[in-house]
XYZ file of C-alpha atoms in Angstrom:
589
model
C -26.436 -55.305 -16.323
C -23.847 -51.038 -15.215
C -25.578 -50.061 -11.777
C -28.107 -47.120 -13.091
C -26.960 -43.043 -12.052
C -28.175 -40.473 -12.107
C -27.130 -37.080 -13.721
C -27.532 -33.592 -14.916
C -25.344 -33.112 -18.557
C -24.524 -30.176 -17.346
C -22.391 -32.055 -14.397
C -20.313 -33.632 -17.242
C -20.462 -30.399 -19.771
C -21.681 -26.974 -18.469
C -22.245 -25.167 -22.569
C -20.273 -23.619 -24.897
C -18.931 -19.859 -23.955
C -20.547 -16.933 -25.719
C -19.086 -13.787 -27.588
C -23.598 -12.732 -26.921
C -22.387 -12.742 -23.619
C -20.771 -9.652 -22.313
C -20.274 -10.327 -19.332
C -18.848 -13.646 -20.355
C -15.367 -14.691 -18.706
C -13.772 -17.040 -15.912
C -11.652 -14.366 -13.764
C -13.365 -11.198 -15.314
C -14.346 -8.483 -12.535
C -17.258 -6.973 -13.834
C -15.127 -3.419 -14.373
C -13.836 -2.275 -17.401
C -10.693 -0.547 -17.187
C -9.469 1.370 -21.038
C -6.608 -0.425 -21.813
C -4.817 2.478 -23.131
C -4.473 3.252 -19.125
C -2.575 -0.150 -18.249
C 1.347 -0.979 -18.628
C 4.009 -3.766 -18.043
C 7.475 -3.309 -16.249
C 10.726 -3.956 -17.164
C 12.198 -7.051 -14.815
C 13.690 -5.624 -12.050
C 16.290 -7.764 -12.116
C 17.677 -6.220 -15.295
C 19.204 -2.698 -16.019
C 19.343 -3.865 -20.223
C 15.534 -1.553 -19.707
C 15.464 -0.375 -23.820
C 15.497 -4.038 -24.848
C 13.241 -5.658 -22.208
C 10.631 -2.604 -22.758
C 11.299 -4.081 -26.549
C 9.306 -6.973 -26.146
C 6.291 -5.885 -23.609
C 5.601 -3.808 -26.210
C 5.228 -6.283 -27.992
C 1.747 -7.361 -26.717
C 0.508 -3.982 -27.158
C 1.526 -2.337 -24.024
C 0.471 1.636 -23.958
C 3.067 2.533 -20.552
C 6.080 0.975 -19.754
C 7.260 1.542 -16.287
C 11.074 1.076 -15.745
C 10.694 -1.037 -12.718
C 14.588 -0.386 -11.153
C 13.600 -1.170 -7.610
C 16.827 -2.637 -6.737
C 19.039 -0.080 -5.783
C 21.427 -1.772 -7.256
C 20.379 -2.356 -10.284
C 19.325 1.198 -10.760
C 23.014 1.742 -10.407
C 23.907 -0.313 -12.583
C 21.383 1.847 -16.071
C 23.882 3.798 -17.979
C 22.747 7.126 -19.474
C 22.117 5.756 -22.024
C 20.181 3.090 -21.975
C 18.202 6.332 -20.407
C 18.098 8.099 -23.881
C 17.533 5.209 -25.552
C 14.053 4.576 -23.523
C 12.829 8.446 -24.341
C 13.463 7.878 -27.593
C 11.345 4.665 -28.339
C 8.085 6.421 -25.810
C 8.549 9.206 -28.753
C 8.873 6.499 -31.479
C 6.069 3.927 -30.524
C 3.654 6.568 -28.359
C 4.076 5.214 -24.840
C 3.796 6.511 -21.625
C 6.966 6.520 -19.340
C 6.381 6.145 -15.188
C 9.450 4.382 -12.814
C 8.878 2.428 -10.641
C 12.286 4.042 -7.777
C 15.217 1.393 -5.312
C 13.456 0.427 -2.802
C 14.990 2.873 0.258
C 14.149 2.781 3.816
C 13.037 6.947 3.769
C 13.119 7.518 7.275
C 16.751 6.496 7.009
C 15.667 3.624 9.706
C 18.871 0.433 9.443
C 18.891 -2.482 11.670
C 21.458 -0.767 13.141
C 18.602 2.132 14.290
C 18.731 5.394 13.051
C 20.766 7.791 11.925
C 19.763 11.667 10.455
C 23.644 10.112 8.395
C 21.863 7.220 7.422
C 18.179 9.671 6.048
C 20.423 11.981 4.515
C 21.683 9.276 2.296
C 18.441 7.759 1.516
C 17.825 11.819 0.533
C 20.475 12.240 -1.788
C 19.881 7.808 -3.525
C 15.893 8.610 -3.773
C 17.022 12.133 -5.542
C 19.139 10.616 -7.951
C 16.042 8.786 -8.763
C 14.049 11.616 -9.673
C 17.154 13.013 -11.262
C 17.823 10.671 -14.137
C 14.391 10.290 -14.243
C 13.634 13.116 -15.896
C 15.729 12.005 -18.937
C 13.167 9.424 -19.850
C 10.860 12.153 -19.396
C 11.982 15.648 -19.791
C 8.512 17.062 -21.145
C 7.047 16.439 -18.134
C 6.008 14.570 -14.661
C 6.946 11.488 -15.296
C 5.433 9.425 -12.184
C 9.211 8.357 -10.182
C 7.093 5.850 -7.229
C 9.089 4.998 -3.882
C 7.747 2.770 -1.268
C 5.897 4.999 1.562
C 8.033 2.667 4.204
C 10.442 -0.660 3.610
C 12.203 -2.483 6.871
C 9.828 -1.076 9.108
C 6.402 -2.827 11.227
C 3.530 -1.168 10.987
C 0.957 -1.093 13.923
C -1.907 -2.988 12.409
C -3.664 -5.337 15.152
C -6.161 -8.010 14.112
C -9.295 -7.505 13.156
C -10.878 -6.193 15.901
C -8.207 -6.210 18.471
C -6.337 -4.103 19.749
C -2.254 -3.929 18.981
C -0.290 -6.058 22.301
C 2.505 -4.638 21.739
C 4.434 -1.307 20.457
C 8.037 -0.320 18.701
C 10.005 2.873 20.737
C 12.539 4.199 20.227
C 15.638 6.681 21.787
C 15.921 9.049 19.775
C 19.777 10.353 21.022
C 21.070 7.035 20.088
C 18.905 6.121 17.903
C 18.109 2.342 19.255
C 15.164 0.371 19.345
C 12.728 -1.341 22.017
C 9.916 -3.146 22.747
C 7.176 -2.004 24.971
C 4.100 -4.266 25.779
C 0.723 -3.352 26.316
C -1.483 -6.043 27.667
C -3.787 -5.434 30.265
C -2.413 -4.429 33.833
C -4.414 -6.834 37.063
C -2.803 -4.218 39.351
C -5.168 -2.288 42.037
C -5.218 0.755 41.209
C -3.537 0.062 37.611
C -6.157 -1.345 36.190
C -7.196 -2.063 32.310
C -5.563 -2.292 29.410
C -2.110 0.280 28.999
C -1.892 2.764 25.695
C 1.064 3.594 24.560
C 0.931 7.214 25.478
C 0.953 5.787 29.145
C 3.398 3.601 28.533
C 6.177 6.236 26.677
C 6.139 8.813 30.525
C 6.500 5.495 32.235
C 9.280 4.540 30.439
C 10.508 7.786 30.176
C 10.207 8.456 33.848
C 11.962 5.226 34.451
C 14.954 5.874 32.184
C 15.457 9.610 33.770
C 15.151 8.754 37.345
C 16.985 5.928 36.772
C 20.434 7.719 35.448
C 19.800 10.478 37.946
C 20.248 7.137 40.625
C 22.716 5.790 39.161
C 24.747 9.532 38.677
C 23.948 9.942 41.923
C 25.904 6.658 43.575
C 28.635 6.656 41.902
C 29.681 10.163 43.017
C 28.751 8.966 46.478
C 30.825 6.602 46.401
C 33.699 8.250 45.152
C 32.685 11.822 47.253
C 33.244 9.103 49.490
C 36.963 7.447 48.346
C 38.112 10.830 48.121
C 37.184 12.168 51.011
C 38.852 9.603 52.960
C 42.588 9.427 50.717
C 42.826 13.093 50.147
C 44.487 13.793 52.960
C 47.347 10.902 52.749
C 47.213 11.124 49.380
C 49.769 14.169 49.487
C 51.560 13.220 52.657
C 52.694 10.022 49.922
C 53.096 12.755 46.874
C 55.747 14.830 49.453
C 57.312 11.608 49.916
C 57.119 10.438 46.837
C 59.432 13.129 45.755
C 61.685 13.062 48.517
C 62.066 9.458 47.419
C 60.959 7.614 50.586
C 58.783 4.690 49.796
C 54.779 4.095 50.695
C 54.148 2.753 53.199
C 51.403 -0.290 52.822
C 48.325 1.489 54.231
C 50.003 5.045 51.950
C 49.604 2.811 49.203
C 45.829 1.125 49.695
C 44.895 5.210 50.686
C 46.714 6.633 47.108
C 44.691 3.432 45.145
C 41.402 4.811 46.771
C 41.878 8.362 45.928
C 42.655 6.647 42.404
C 38.653 4.449 42.142
C 36.828 7.690 43.617
C 37.884 10.017 40.615
C 36.854 7.142 38.396
C 33.539 7.455 40.013
C 33.438 10.748 39.758
C 35.494 11.656 36.398
C 32.103 8.616 35.115
C 29.496 10.739 36.378
C 30.967 14.028 35.661
C 30.318 12.203 32.245
C 26.936 11.260 32.959
C 25.753 14.296 34.180
C 26.906 15.805 30.926
C 24.505 14.057 28.722
C 22.525 13.936 31.010
C 23.159 18.444 30.826
C 22.360 17.998 26.839
C 18.926 15.744 27.442
C 17.902 17.927 29.729
C 18.240 21.375 27.259
C 16.933 19.540 24.197
C 14.248 18.630 25.368
C 13.193 21.503 27.781
C 9.768 24.273 27.689
C 10.693 27.130 27.663
C 10.180 27.728 31.429
C 12.735 25.138 32.683
C 15.720 25.578 30.848
C 15.595 29.134 32.406
C 16.537 26.703 35.576
C 18.702 25.228 33.339
C 20.792 28.611 32.917
C 20.468 28.828 35.930
C 22.344 25.306 36.596
C 25.063 27.134 33.527
C 25.500 30.645 35.455
C 26.415 28.940 39.059
C 29.280 26.124 37.892
C 30.486 27.334 33.759
C 33.742 28.985 35.865
C 34.586 26.047 37.462
C 34.060 23.673 34.692
C 35.801 25.787 32.661
C 39.109 25.129 35.587
C 38.070 21.517 35.328
C 38.804 21.204 31.096
C 42.585 23.146 31.826
C 43.812 20.465 33.887
C 40.924 17.790 34.294
C 44.490 15.207 36.527
C 44.493 17.669 39.041
C 43.613 16.755 43.278
C 41.165 20.871 43.043
C 39.269 19.919 39.556
C 38.430 16.168 41.624
C 36.424 18.843 44.251
C 35.524 20.829 41.453
C 33.252 17.781 39.902
C 32.540 16.908 43.200
C 30.221 20.314 43.558
C 28.996 20.455 39.942
C 28.055 16.935 39.861
C 25.933 17.373 43.497
C 24.169 21.337 41.755
C 23.187 19.400 38.782
C 21.713 15.746 41.009
C 20.005 19.495 43.080
C 18.816 21.146 39.734
C 18.364 17.120 37.294
C 16.187 16.177 39.683
C 13.216 19.534 39.586
C 13.222 19.089 36.118
C 10.305 16.735 33.814
C 12.024 13.849 32.312
C 12.772 14.644 28.891
C 10.457 12.454 25.952
C 13.712 11.031 24.658
C 11.606 7.329 23.884
C 8.638 7.838 21.388
C 6.849 5.377 19.446
C 8.805 3.981 16.294
C 5.429 4.628 13.816
C 5.210 8.230 14.770
C 8.915 9.217 14.484
C 9.584 6.988 11.518
C 7.400 9.300 10.123
C 8.311 11.797 11.262
C 11.283 12.218 9.470
C 9.391 9.957 6.153
C 7.538 13.190 5.520
C 10.733 15.313 5.901
C 12.352 13.159 2.942
C 9.868 13.003 0.774
C 9.028 17.200 1.016
C 12.729 17.606 0.476
C 14.000 15.184 -2.047
C 10.245 16.973 -4.463
C 11.480 19.891 -3.631
C 14.675 19.817 -4.721
C 13.148 18.588 -7.808
C 11.248 21.425 -8.252
C 14.011 24.027 -7.944
C 16.801 22.097 -8.933
C 17.871 23.603 -12.337
C 18.546 20.525 -14.025
C 15.497 19.407 -12.808
C 11.697 20.627 -12.416
C 13.383 24.014 -12.668
C 10.679 25.510 -10.575
C 8.142 24.621 -13.860
C 5.513 22.217 -12.148
C 5.220 20.747 -15.184
C 8.040 19.484 -16.058
C 9.463 18.421 -12.725
C 9.234 14.753 -11.594
C 6.744 13.666 -9.565
C 6.558 12.153 -5.762
C 4.028 9.314 -6.058
C 4.880 7.446 -2.894
C 2.956 3.586 -2.280
C 1.670 1.757 -0.034
C 3.572 -1.256 1.005
C 2.064 -4.653 1.889
C -0.309 -5.133 5.001
C 1.687 -5.107 8.067
C 4.167 -2.081 6.777
C 4.426 1.080 8.612
C 2.537 3.329 6.369
C 0.074 0.428 4.817
C -2.842 2.122 4.755
C -5.212 4.216 3.140
C -5.304 6.865 6.545
C -1.434 6.064 7.220
C -1.004 6.527 3.469
C -2.782 10.091 3.440
C -0.806 10.428 6.770
C 2.399 10.870 5.317
C 1.664 13.041 1.898
C -0.657 15.695 3.464
C 2.048 16.019 6.226
C 4.631 15.936 3.041
C 2.589 18.231 0.907
C 2.076 21.015 4.305
C 6.042 20.746 5.482
C 6.758 20.943 1.053
C 4.793 24.397 1.456
C 7.006 25.434 3.979
C 10.173 25.059 3.207
C 8.712 26.936 -0.419
C 7.579 29.878 1.777
C 11.514 30.112 3.084
C 12.849 30.299 0.145
C 9.685 33.588 -1.154
C 7.146 30.913 -3.464
C 3.809 32.569 -3.009
C 2.195 30.191 -0.434
C -1.369 29.285 -2.196
C 1.256 29.012 -5.525
C 3.862 26.411 -2.730
C 0.812 24.376 -1.838
C -1.202 23.840 -5.837
C 2.482 23.065 -6.732
C 2.429 20.557 -3.599
C -0.809 18.792 -4.993
C 0.051 18.542 -7.658
C 4.118 17.165 -7.895
C 3.250 14.662 -4.327
C 0.740 12.311 -4.271
C -0.291 8.581 -3.803
C 0.793 5.585 -5.507
C -2.248 2.434 -4.967
C -1.197 -1.450 -4.887
C -4.754 -2.271 -5.406
C -2.329 -5.734 -4.227
C -0.640 -4.185 -1.202
C -3.957 -3.747 0.742
C -5.510 -6.913 -0.190
C -3.168 -8.322 2.633
C -4.933 -6.154 4.940
C -6.940 -9.707 5.052
C -3.979 -11.526 6.407
C -5.252 -9.477 9.551
C -8.861 -10.953 9.175
C -10.126 -7.647 7.519
C -12.477 -8.114 4.761
C -13.220 -7.301 1.409
C -15.276 -3.700 2.993
C -12.529 -2.758 4.956
C -10.171 -3.236 2.471
C -12.480 -0.476 0.052
C -12.650 1.985 2.510
C -8.808 2.451 2.756
C -8.462 2.971 -1.170
C -11.544 5.374 -0.357
C -9.674 7.526 1.799
C -6.291 7.665 -0.688
C -9.045 8.619 -3.617
C -8.188 12.166 -3.377
C -4.273 12.391 -3.801
C -3.974 9.073 -6.175
C -1.360 9.593 -9.090
C -0.512 5.992 -10.464
C -2.280 2.735 -9.790
C -0.084 -0.707 -8.722
C -2.574 -3.820 -9.952
C -1.408 -7.271 -8.833
C -3.970 -9.792 -7.265
C -3.119 -12.455 -5.115
C -5.692 -13.921 -1.980
C -4.340 -11.408 0.804
C -2.160 -13.872 3.064
C 0.954 -13.693 1.224
C 2.806 -11.332 -1.301
C 1.909 -12.760 -4.738
C 2.016 -10.942 -7.785
C -1.387 -12.338 -9.862
C -3.188 -10.958 -12.861
C -6.030 -9.569 -11.749
C -9.127 -11.684 -11.688
C -6.662 -14.249 -10.380
C -6.800 -13.598 -6.627
C -9.565 -12.434 -4.168
C -8.175 -7.807 -3.859
C -12.015 -6.286 -4.866
C -11.106 -4.641 -7.953
C -14.298 -3.242 -9.017
C -14.910 -1.860 -5.707
C -11.844 -0.283 -5.520
C -10.998 1.437 -8.497
C -14.825 3.031 -7.954
C -13.906 4.174 -4.411
C -10.874 5.742 -6.843
C -13.781 7.579 -9.127
C -12.530 9.457 -11.600
C -9.208 9.598 -10.950
C -8.617 6.173 -11.014
C -10.695 5.635 -14.273
C -7.270 8.468 -16.193
C -4.501 7.596 -14.430
C -2.408 4.699 -15.231
C -2.364 1.734 -14.048
C 0.629 -0.107 -13.814
C 0.273 -4.932 -14.382
C 2.454 -6.233 -11.585
C 2.492 -9.787 -11.992
C 5.668 -11.150 -11.008
C 4.777 -14.572 -9.555
C 3.146 -15.126 -12.619
C 5.824 -14.189 -14.987
C 8.493 -16.993 -12.659
C 5.560 -19.293 -12.992
C 3.901 -19.506 -16.269
C 6.281 -17.102 -18.704
C 3.995 -14.668 -20.500
C 3.045 -12.218 -20.427
C -0.001 -10.792 -18.226
C -1.609 -8.822 -20.172
C -3.829 -10.783 -21.919
C -5.556 -12.439 -18.930
C -5.727 -8.735 -17.502
C -7.976 -7.625 -20.513
C -10.111 -10.198 -20.292
C -10.298 -9.939 -16.413
C -11.138 -6.341 -16.308
C -13.108 -6.304 -18.992
C -11.478 -4.076 -21.609
C -12.652 -3.393 -25.181
C -11.046 -5.355 -28.111
C -11.342 -2.353 -30.393
C -9.910 1.289 -29.701
C -14.541 1.677 -30.553
C -13.883 1.111 -26.709
C -17.316 -0.954 -27.666
C -17.837 -4.905 -28.477
C -16.300 -7.088 -28.470
C -14.488 -7.249 -25.001
C -11.719 -8.944 -24.513
C -13.832 -11.175 -21.482
C -15.700 -12.360 -24.712
C -12.565 -13.302 -26.640
C -12.995 -16.568 -25.941
C -16.248 -17.095 -27.158
C -15.938 -15.341 -30.573
C -15.046 -17.452 -33.658
C -11.122 -16.804 -33.585
C -8.827 -15.867 -30.446
C -7.161 -12.441 -31.547
C -4.092 -14.807 -30.836
C -4.678 -17.332 -33.133
C -3.654 -15.769 -36.311
C -5.448 -17.361 -39.117
C -6.896 -20.860 -36.995
C -9.183 -23.198 -37.734
C -9.944 -21.000 -41.540
C -6.831 -23.225 -42.306
C -6.698 -26.470 -40.741
C -3.536 -28.025 -41.134
C -5.031 -30.930 -43.870
C -5.812 -28.445 -45.883
C -2.187 -28.522 -46.829
C -1.175 -32.090 -45.744
C -3.792 -32.722 -48.416
C -3.225 -30.483 -51.644
C -0.048 -28.204 -50.758
C -0.070 -24.721 -50.349
C -2.246 -23.715 -53.570
C -5.375 -24.936 -51.226
C -5.487 -21.513 -50.367
C -7.090 -20.027 -53.813
C -9.747 -22.876 -52.706
C -13.604 -22.830 -52.420
C -14.136 -22.078 -48.708
C -16.690 -24.658 -48.677
C -12.705 -26.646 -49.036
C -11.421 -23.977 -46.538
C -9.277 -21.475 -49.193
C -10.461 -18.223 -49.565
C -13.529 -16.303 -51.085
C -14.274 -17.021 -54.631
C -13.050 -14.348 -56.357
C -11.134 -12.346 -53.847
C -7.216 -13.528 -55.092
C -5.717 -10.122 -55.331
C -4.275 -9.254 -51.673
C -2.075 -6.023 -50.644
C 0.604 -7.411 -52.064
C -0.292 -8.204 -55.037
C -0.085 -4.787 -56.243
C -3.527 -4.735 -57.571
C -6.159 -3.907 -55.014
C -8.601 -6.377 -54.256
C -11.286 -7.236 -55.490
């Protein structure tokens, strides 16, 4: 006999689904969202946005986001496609939003920072806003840009402090890394702070430059002093067509070497003078101005004839005076924390783009109800400005910068603040912030970060993941705490458009993620905003997508042919007495 084992029915059969259970669903998040606020993105790989948007409408989406995240793809979208989307929106009644190209707004590249790069990014972003206006000229189309693209953030593992920071030389644009490990040296014990290390780096850099300039100036001056008289004699003999002696040639070579060192030190002094002036306080600028007066005449003579013997001597005098002056000044703060520096440049870019969109006669024309909204998105956690606190700081400072620019243009300050509040806000990506889990943070921390931007939210991106990689699944299929996040965002979260970003679902499962999202968010099936809901759909007598389903089983066709639908209902046919139909030309009984 087979061995007798204990088992329960629940081990092999968990029971059937019941449409009477409102909380039912394997992926239901216990949070319900009005499906009218949900939307789908177009395929970011295609510029054929009209055709792609049309396929998204087939699943019932009421909002479409043009996902032109690649700058190259965005530039490949012809204007006629934008007009086509506008016509499609009018025809179908859907709302359109735009995910602008992913561009680093700070102007930082892999080669470093330059203001020319920042201005180029600003022009590219404004072009995206300007073209988005063609999609929805009636007003306020949300255009999303990432707060950063390539900048690393400073997110320490939970319960720990960061062990290193990146700094940037604001003059050269070069980037360096500074460790922040604990010091054990007597008198310097303890954790190294970012500000303390920045002061140290700037002082060391400045003192090293001064020492180097002084050292080479000393070598040059010494060589010239030893060879100057012989050099004059050698020149006289040369004009008399006499040959130089070996000693004269050596002295001449020493003179040339000395002038080379002095020229190098003189050029270094120019750079240090500019650095000191650009970073000096008003009191220190007085000392710099005094030095300027003392050496101005000499410097202009050098410029007229830099190779003359007199110019060489003047260089030495100016360098000596310059070293004495610069040593009295505090070290210029050329190195700054990369995160803070980039935030300043990022804020400038967003404020400029928003203000130009508002004032441009072909876009906003100073009509706040028509101007596109600049909605700044948090990048995947780990990038710069990816937390709620950092993103809030960027948006609030961008609004302040907008107000400053508006006041200079004669716009009333109160009006400027109202405009800035409406036109600059946040696109909150719930999947991106969930990646804080990679650094050891938990659900409560993720919800707190969401709460920090609640009042600034203009738009929401929905995607689920497990917090470790930047994957995009329909809601309910990962561990994003969507219920808690949306509750913290509050009424604004209920009102704004929520765009489903599920690229990885498309990639692997090849089906639209809309139905799964409706199930996860417990959205109502019908427009009355009441039961039944999508998370209950699997327990209904038929699936919403199944058509007739088992009401017209295939076996009936095989047995009785196409006319079986006129059979009695107990045999699978239509209800008796209901032979008429909407297409029969007469009313249904």
